[in-house]
PDB file of C-alpha atoms and ligand atoms in Angstrom:
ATOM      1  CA  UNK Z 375     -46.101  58.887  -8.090  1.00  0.00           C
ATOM      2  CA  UNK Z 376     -48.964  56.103  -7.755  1.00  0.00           C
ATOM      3  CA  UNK Z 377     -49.778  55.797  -4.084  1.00  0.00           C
ATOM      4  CA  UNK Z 378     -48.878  52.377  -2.468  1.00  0.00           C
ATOM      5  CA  UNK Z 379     -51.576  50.275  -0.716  1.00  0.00           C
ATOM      6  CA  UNK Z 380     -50.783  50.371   2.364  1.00  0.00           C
ATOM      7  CA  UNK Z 381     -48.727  52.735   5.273  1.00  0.00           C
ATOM      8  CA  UNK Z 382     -45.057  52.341   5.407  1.00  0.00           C
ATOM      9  CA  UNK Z 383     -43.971  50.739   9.060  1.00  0.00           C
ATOM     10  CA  UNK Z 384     -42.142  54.169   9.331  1.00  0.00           C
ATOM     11  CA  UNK Z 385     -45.249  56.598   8.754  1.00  0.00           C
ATOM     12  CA  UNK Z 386     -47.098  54.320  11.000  1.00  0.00           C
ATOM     13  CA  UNK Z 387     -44.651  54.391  13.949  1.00  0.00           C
ATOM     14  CA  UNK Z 388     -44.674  58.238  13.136  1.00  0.00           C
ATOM     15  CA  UNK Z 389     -48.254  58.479  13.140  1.00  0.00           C
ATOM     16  CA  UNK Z 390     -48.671  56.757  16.942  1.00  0.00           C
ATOM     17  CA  UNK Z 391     -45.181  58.221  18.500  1.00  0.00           C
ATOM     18  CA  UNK Z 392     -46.508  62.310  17.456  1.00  0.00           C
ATOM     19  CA  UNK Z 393     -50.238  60.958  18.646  1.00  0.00           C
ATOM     20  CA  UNK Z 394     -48.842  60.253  22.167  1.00  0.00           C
ATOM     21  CA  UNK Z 395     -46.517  63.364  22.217  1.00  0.00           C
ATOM     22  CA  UNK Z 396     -49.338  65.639  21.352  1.00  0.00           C
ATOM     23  CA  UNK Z 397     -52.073  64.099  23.162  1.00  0.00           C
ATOM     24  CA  UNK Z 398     -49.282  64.460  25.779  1.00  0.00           C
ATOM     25  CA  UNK Z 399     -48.514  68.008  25.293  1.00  0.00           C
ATOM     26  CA  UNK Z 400     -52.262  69.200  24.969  1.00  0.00           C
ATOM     27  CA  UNK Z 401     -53.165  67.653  28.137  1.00  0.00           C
ATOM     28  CA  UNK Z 402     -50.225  68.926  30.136  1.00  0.00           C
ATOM     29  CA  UNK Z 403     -50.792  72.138  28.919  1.00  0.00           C
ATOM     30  CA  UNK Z 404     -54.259  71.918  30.000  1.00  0.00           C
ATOM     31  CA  UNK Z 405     -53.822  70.941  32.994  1.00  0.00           C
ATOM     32  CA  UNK Z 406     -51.217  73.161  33.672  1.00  0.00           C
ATOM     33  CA  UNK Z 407     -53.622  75.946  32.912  1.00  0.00           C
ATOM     34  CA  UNK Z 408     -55.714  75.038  36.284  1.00  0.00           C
ATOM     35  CA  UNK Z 409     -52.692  76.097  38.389  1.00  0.00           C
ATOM     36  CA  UNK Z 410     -51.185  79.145  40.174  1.00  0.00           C
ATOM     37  CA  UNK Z 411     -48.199  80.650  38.585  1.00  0.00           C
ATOM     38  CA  UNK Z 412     -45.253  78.824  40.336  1.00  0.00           C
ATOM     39  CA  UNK Z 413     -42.390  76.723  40.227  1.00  0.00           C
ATOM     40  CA  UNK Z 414     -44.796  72.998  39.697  1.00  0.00           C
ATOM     41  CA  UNK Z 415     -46.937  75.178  36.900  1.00  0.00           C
ATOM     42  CA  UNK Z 416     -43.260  75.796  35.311  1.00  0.00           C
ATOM     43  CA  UNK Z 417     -41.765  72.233  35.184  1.00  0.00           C
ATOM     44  CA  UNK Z 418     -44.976  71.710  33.164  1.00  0.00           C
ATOM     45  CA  UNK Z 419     -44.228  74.518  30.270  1.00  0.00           C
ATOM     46  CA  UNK Z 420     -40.701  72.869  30.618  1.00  0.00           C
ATOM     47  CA  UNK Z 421     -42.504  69.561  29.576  1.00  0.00           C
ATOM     48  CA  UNK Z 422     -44.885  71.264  27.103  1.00  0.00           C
ATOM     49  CA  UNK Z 423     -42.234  73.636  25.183  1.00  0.00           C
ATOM     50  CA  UNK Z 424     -39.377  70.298  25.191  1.00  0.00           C
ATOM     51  CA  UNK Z 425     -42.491  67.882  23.537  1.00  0.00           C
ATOM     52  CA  UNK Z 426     -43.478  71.076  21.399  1.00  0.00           C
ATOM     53  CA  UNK Z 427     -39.569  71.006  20.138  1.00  0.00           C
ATOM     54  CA  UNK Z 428     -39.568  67.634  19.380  1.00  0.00           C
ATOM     55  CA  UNK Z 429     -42.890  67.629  17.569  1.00  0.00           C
ATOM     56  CA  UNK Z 430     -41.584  70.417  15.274  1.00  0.00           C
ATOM     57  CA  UNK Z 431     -38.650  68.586  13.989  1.00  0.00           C
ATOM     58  CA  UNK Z 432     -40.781  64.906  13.627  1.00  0.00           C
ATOM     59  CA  UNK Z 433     -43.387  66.751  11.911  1.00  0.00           C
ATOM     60  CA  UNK Z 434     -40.663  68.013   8.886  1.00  0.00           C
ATOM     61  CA  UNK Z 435     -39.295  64.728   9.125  1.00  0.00           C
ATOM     62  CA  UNK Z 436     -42.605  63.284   8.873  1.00  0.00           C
ATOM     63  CA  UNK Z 437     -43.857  65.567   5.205  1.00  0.00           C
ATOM     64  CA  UNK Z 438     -40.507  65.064   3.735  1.00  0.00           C
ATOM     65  CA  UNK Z 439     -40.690  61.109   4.570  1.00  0.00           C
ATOM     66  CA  UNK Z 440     -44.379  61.237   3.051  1.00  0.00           C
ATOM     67  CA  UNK Z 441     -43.383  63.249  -0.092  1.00  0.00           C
ATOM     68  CA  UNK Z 442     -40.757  60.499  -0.507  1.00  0.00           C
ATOM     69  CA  UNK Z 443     -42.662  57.098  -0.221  1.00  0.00           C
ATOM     70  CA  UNK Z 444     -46.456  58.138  -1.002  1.00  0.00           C
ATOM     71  CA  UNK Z 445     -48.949  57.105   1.518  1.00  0.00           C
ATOM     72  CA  UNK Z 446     -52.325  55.015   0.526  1.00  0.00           C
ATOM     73  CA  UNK Z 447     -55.894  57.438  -0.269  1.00  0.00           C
ATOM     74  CA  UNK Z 448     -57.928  56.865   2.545  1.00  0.00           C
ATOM     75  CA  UNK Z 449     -60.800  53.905   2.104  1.00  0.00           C
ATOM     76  CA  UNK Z 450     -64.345  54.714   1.242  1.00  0.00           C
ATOM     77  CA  UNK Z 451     -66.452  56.413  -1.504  1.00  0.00           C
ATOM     78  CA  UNK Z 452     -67.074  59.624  -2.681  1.00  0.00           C
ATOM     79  CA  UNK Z 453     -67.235  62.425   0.082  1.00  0.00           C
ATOM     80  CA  UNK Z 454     -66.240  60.445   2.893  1.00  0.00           C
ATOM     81  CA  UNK Z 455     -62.923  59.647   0.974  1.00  0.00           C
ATOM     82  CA  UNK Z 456     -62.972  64.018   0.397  1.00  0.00           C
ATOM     83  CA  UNK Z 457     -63.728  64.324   4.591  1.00  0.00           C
ATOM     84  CA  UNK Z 458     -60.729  62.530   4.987  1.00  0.00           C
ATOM     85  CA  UNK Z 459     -58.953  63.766   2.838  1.00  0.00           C
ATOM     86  CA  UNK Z 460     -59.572  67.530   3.827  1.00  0.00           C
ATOM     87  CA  UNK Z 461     -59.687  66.377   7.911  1.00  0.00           C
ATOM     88  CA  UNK Z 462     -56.006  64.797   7.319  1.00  0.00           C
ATOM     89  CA  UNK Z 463     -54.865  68.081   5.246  1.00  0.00           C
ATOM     90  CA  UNK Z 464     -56.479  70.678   8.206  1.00  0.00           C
ATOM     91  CA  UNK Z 465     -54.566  68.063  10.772  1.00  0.00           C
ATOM     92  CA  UNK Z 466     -51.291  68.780   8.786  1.00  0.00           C
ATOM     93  CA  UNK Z 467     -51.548  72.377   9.008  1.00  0.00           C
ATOM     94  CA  UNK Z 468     -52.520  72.426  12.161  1.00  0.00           C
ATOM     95  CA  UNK Z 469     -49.157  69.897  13.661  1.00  0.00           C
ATOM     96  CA  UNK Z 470     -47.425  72.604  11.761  1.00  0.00           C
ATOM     97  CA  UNK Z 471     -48.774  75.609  12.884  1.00  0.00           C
ATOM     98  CA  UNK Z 472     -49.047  75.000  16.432  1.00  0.00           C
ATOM     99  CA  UNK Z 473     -45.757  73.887  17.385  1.00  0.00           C
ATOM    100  CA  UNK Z 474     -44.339  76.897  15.323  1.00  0.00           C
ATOM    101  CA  UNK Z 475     -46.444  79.106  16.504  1.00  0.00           C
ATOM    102  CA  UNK Z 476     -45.401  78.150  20.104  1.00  0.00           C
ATOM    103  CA  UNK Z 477     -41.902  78.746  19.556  1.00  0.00           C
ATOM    104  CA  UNK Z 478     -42.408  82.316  17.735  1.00  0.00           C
ATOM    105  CA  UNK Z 479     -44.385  83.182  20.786  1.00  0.00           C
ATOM    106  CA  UNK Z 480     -42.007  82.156  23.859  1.00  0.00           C
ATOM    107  CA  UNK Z 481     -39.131  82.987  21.315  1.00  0.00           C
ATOM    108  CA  UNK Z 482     -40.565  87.229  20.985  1.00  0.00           C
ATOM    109  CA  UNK Z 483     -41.502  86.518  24.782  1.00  0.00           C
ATOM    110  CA  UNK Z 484     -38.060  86.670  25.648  1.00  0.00           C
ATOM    111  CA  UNK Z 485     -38.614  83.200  27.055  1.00  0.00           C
ATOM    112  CA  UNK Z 486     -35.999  80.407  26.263  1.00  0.00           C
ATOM    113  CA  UNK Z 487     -37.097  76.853  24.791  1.00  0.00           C
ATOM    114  CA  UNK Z 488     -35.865  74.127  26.496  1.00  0.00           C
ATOM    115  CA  UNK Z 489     -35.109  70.899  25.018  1.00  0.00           C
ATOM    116  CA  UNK Z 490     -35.575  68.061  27.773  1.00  0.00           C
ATOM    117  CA  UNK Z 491     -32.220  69.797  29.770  1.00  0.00           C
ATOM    118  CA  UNK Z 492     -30.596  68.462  26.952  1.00  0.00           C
ATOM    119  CA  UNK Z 493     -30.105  72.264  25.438  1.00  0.00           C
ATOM    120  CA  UNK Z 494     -31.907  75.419  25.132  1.00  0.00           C
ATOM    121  CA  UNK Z 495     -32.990  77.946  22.887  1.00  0.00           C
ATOM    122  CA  UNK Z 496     -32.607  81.466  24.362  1.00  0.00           C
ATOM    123  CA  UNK Z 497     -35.107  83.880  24.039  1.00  0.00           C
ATOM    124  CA  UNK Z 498     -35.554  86.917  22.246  1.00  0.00           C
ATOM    125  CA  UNK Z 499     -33.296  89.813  23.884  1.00  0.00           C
ATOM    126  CA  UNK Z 500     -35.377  92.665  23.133  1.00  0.00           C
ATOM    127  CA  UNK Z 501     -38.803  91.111  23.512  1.00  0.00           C
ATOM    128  CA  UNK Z 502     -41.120  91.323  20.314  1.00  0.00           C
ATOM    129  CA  UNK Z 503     -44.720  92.312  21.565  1.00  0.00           C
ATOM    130  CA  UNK Z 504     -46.669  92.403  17.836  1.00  0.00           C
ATOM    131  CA  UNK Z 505     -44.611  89.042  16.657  1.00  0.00           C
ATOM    132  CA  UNK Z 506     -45.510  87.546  19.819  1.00  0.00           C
ATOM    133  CA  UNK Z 507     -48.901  88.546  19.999  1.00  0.00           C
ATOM    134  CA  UNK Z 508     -49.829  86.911  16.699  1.00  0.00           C
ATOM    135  CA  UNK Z 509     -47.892  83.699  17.364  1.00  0.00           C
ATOM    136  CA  UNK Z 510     -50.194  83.895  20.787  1.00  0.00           C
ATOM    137  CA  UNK Z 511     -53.407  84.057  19.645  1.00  0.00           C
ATOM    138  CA  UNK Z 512     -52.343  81.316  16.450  1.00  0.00           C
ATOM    139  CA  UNK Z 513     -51.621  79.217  19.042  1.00  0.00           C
ATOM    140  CA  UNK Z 514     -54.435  79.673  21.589  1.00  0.00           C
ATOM    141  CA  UNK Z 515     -57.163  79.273  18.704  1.00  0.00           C
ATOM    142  CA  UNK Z 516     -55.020  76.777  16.636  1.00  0.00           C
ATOM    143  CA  UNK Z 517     -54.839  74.701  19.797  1.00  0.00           C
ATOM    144  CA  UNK Z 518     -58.768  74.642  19.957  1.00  0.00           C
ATOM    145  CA  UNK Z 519     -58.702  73.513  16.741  1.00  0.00           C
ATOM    146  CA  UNK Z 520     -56.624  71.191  17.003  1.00  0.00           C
ATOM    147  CA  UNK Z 521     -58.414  69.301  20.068  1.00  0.00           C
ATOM    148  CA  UNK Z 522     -61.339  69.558  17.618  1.00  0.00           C
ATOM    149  CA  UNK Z 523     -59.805  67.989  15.179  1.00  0.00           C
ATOM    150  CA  UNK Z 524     -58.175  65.474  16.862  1.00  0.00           C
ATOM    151  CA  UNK Z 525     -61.461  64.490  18.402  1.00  0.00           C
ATOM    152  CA  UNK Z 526     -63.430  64.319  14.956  1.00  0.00           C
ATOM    153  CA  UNK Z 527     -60.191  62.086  13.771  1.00  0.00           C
ATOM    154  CA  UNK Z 528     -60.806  59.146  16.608  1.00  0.00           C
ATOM    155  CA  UNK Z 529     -64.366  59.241  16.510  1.00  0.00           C
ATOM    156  CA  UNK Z 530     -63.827  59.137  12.601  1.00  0.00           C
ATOM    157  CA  UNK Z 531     -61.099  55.794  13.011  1.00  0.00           C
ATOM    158  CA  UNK Z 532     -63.425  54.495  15.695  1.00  0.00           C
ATOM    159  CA  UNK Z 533     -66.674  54.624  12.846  1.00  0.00           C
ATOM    160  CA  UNK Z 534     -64.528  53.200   9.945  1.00  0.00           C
ATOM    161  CA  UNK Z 535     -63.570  50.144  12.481  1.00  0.00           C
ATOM    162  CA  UNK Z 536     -67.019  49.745  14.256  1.00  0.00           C
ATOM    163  CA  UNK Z 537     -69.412  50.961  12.289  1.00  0.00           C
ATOM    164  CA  UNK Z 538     -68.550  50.314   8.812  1.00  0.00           C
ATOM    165  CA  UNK Z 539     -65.880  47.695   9.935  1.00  0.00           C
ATOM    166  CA  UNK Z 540     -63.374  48.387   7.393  1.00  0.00           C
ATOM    167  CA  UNK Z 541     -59.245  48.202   7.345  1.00  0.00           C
ATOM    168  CA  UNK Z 542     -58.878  51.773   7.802  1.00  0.00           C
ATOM    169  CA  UNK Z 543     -58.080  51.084  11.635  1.00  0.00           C
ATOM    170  CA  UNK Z 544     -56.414  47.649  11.006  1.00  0.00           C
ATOM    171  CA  UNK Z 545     -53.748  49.224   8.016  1.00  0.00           C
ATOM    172  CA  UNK Z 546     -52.399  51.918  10.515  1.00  0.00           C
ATOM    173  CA  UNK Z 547     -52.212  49.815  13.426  1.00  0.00           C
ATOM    174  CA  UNK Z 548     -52.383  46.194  12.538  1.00  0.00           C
ATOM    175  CA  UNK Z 549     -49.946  44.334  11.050  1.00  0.00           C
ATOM    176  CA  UNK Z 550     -51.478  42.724   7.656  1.00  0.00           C
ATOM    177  CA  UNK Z 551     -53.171  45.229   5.760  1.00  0.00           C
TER     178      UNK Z 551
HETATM  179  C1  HEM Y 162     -55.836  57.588  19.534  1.00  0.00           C
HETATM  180  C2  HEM Y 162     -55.605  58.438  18.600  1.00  0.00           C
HETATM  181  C3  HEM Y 162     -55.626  58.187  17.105  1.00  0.00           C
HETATM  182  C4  HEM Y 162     -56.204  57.197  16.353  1.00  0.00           C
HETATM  183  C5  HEM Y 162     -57.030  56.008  16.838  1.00  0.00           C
HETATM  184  C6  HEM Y 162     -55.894  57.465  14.958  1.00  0.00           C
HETATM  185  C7  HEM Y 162     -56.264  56.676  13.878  1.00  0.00           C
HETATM  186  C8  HEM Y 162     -55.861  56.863  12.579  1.00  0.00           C
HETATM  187  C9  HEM Y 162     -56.100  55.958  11.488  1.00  0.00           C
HETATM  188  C10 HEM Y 162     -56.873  54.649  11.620  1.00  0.00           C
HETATM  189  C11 HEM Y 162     -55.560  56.482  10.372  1.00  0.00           C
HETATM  190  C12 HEM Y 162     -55.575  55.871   8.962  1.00  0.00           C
HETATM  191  C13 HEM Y 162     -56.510  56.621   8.059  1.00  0.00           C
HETATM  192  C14 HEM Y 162     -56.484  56.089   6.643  1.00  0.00           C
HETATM  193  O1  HEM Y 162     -56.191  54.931   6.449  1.00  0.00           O
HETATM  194  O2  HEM Y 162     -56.767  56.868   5.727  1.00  0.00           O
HETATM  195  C15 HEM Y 162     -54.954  57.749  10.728  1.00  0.00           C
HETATM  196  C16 HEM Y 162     -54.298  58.589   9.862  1.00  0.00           C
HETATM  197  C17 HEM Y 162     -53.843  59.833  10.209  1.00  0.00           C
HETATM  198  N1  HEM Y 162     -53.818  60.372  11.467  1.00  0.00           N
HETATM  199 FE1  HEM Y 162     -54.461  59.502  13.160  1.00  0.00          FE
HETATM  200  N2  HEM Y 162     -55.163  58.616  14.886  1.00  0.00           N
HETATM  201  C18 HEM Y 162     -54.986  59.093  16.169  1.00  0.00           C
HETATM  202  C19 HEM Y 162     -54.322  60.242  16.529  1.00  0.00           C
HETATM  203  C20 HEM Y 162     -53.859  61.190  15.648  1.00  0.00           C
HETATM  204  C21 HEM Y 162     -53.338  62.495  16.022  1.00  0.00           C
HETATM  205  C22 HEM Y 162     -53.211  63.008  17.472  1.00  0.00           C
HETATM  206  C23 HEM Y 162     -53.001  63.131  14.865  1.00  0.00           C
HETATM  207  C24 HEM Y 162     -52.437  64.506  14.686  1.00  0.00           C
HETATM  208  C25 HEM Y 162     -52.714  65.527  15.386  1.00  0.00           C
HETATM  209  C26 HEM Y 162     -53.291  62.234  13.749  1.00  0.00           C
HETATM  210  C27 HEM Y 162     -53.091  62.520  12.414  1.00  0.00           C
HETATM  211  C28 HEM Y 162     -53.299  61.651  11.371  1.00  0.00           C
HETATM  212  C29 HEM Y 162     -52.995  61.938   9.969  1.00  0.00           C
HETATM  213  C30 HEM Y 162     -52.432  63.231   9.422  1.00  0.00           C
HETATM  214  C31 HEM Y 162     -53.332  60.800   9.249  1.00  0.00           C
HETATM  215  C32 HEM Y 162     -53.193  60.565   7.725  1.00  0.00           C
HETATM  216  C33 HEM Y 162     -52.076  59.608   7.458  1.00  0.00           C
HETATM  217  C34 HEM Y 162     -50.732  60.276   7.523  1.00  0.00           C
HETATM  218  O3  HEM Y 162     -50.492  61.217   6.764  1.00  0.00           O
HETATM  219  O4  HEM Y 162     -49.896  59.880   8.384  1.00  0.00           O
HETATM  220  N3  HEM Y 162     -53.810  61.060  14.272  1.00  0.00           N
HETATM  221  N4  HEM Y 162     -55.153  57.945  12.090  1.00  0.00           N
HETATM  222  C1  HEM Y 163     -47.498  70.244  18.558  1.00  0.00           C
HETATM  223  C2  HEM Y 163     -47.061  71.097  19.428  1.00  0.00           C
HETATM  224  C3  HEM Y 163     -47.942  71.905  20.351  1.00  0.00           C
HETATM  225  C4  HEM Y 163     -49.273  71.778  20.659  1.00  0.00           C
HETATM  226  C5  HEM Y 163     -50.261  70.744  20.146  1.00  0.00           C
HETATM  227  C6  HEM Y 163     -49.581  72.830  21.615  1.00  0.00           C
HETATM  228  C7  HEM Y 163     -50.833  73.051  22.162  1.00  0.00           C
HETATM  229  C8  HEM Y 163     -51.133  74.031  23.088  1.00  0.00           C
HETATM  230  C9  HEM Y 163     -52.433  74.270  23.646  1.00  0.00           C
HETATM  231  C10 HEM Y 163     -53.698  73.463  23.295  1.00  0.00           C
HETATM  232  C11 HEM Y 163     -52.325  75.293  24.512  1.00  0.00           C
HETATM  233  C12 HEM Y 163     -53.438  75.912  25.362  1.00  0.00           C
HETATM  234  C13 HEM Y 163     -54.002  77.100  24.617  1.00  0.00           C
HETATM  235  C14 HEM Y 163     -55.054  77.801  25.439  1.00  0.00           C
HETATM  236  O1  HEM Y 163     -54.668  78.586  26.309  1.00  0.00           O
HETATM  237  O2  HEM Y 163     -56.237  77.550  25.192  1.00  0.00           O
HETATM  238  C15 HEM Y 163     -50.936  75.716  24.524  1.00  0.00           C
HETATM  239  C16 HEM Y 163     -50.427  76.729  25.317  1.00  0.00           C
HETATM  240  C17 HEM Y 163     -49.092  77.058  25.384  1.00  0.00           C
HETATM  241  N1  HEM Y 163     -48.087  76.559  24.569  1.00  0.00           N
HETATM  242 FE1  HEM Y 163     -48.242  75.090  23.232  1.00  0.00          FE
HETATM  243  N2  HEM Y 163     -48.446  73.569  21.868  1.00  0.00           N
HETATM  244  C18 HEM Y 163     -47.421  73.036  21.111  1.00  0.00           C
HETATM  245  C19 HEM Y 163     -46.124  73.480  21.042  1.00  0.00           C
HETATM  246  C20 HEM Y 163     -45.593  74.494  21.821  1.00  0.00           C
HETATM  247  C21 HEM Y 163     -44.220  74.963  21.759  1.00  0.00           C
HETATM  248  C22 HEM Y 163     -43.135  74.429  20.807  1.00  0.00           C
HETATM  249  C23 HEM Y 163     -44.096  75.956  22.689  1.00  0.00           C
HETATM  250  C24 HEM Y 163     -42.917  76.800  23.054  1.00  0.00           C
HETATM  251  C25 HEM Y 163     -41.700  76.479  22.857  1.00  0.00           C
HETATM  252  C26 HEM Y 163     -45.392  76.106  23.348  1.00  0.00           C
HETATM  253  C27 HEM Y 163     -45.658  76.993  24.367  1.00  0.00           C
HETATM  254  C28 HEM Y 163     -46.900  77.169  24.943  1.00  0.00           C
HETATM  255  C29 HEM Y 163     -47.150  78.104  26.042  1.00  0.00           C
HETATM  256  C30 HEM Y 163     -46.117  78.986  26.731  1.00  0.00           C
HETATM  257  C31 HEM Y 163     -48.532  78.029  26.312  1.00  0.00           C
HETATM  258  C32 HEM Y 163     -49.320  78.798  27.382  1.00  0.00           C
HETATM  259  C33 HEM Y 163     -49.850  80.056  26.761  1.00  0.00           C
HETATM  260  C34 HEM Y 163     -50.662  80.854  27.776  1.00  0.00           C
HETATM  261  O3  HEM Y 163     -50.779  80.446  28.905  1.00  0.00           O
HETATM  262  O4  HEM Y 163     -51.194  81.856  27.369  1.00  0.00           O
HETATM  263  N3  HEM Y 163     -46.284  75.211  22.783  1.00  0.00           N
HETATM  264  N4  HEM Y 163     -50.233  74.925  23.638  1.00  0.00           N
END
């Protein structure tokens, strides 16, 4: 497939609606870390695990939607088109693996996945301690990643549109380009 020149409206309204759920999601959990176990620390994980859900399916949705109508190579030369390229590819696997990874773990946890008290996945009845150990640690270092990453990605945006004052900010946002 040739790539088209520009993001379709539906990978761009993709791209900001999962950037507010996860920035959501990270800094709930975060912030949720600072308290004492209890019923207000709770209703956070509640909040966490139901955007967590939601990012899981839009993420599938998202590849499959990609796959389908091609997406544009990212503007510039040489190795910073390669830096984006590889920094967009390590922020795919990483949208995958951490909401997966979150599920596995409270799934083996024996804890149940809520959905917004819409519905609810039950956990595990017999909990698994070497499943849920792995998904625990690929989702406390995948999540440091992550923030990493996603921090490298704005400063990135913020140098295309600033610095070298390109359309790279102005095609995923704007509405021309
Ligand atoms: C305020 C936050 C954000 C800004 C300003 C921003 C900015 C941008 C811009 C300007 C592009 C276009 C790059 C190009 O044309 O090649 C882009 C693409 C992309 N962004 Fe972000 N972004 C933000 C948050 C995020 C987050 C939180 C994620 C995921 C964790 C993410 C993942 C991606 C991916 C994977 C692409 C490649 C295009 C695609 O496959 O949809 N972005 N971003
Ligand atoms: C895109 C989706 C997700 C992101 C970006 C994300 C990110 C994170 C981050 C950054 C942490 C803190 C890790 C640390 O302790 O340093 C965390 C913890 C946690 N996440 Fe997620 N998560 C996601 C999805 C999920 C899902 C789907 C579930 C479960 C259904 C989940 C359950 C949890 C739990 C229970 C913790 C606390 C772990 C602990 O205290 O040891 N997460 N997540």
């Amino acid at each position: 497939m040739t790539s088209p020149d520009k993001f379709h409206p539906v990978i761009k309204f993709m791209h900001g609606l999962m950037a507010i759920a996860m920035i959501a999601a990270i800094a709930i959990i975060l912030y949720a870390g600072e308290m004492p176990r209890g019923p207000e620390k709770f209703e956070l994980y509640f909040w966490h695990k139901s955007l967590g859900l939601l990012l899981a399916a839009l993420i599938i949705i998202r590849i499959v939607l990609i796959k389908k109508i091609g997406k544009p190579a990212p503007i510039g030369d040489g190795l910073k088109k390669t830096m984006a390229s590889v920094a967009h590819g390590l922020l795919y696997l990483a949208m995958l693996a951490l909401p997966f990874s979150g599920l596995v773990m409270s799934y083996a946890g024996g804890h149940s996945i809520p959905f917004f008290g819409l519905f609810e996945i039950p956990g595990a009845e017999e909990k698994m301690k070497t499943l849920g150990g792995i998904a625990h640690e690929v989702h406390e270092i995948g999540g440091n990643i992550l923030i990493g990453l996603i921090v490298l990605h704005v400063v990135a945006a913020l140098y295309h549109h600033f610095g070298l004052k390109d359309d790279t900010m102005r095609r995923m946002f704007g509405h021309k380009k």
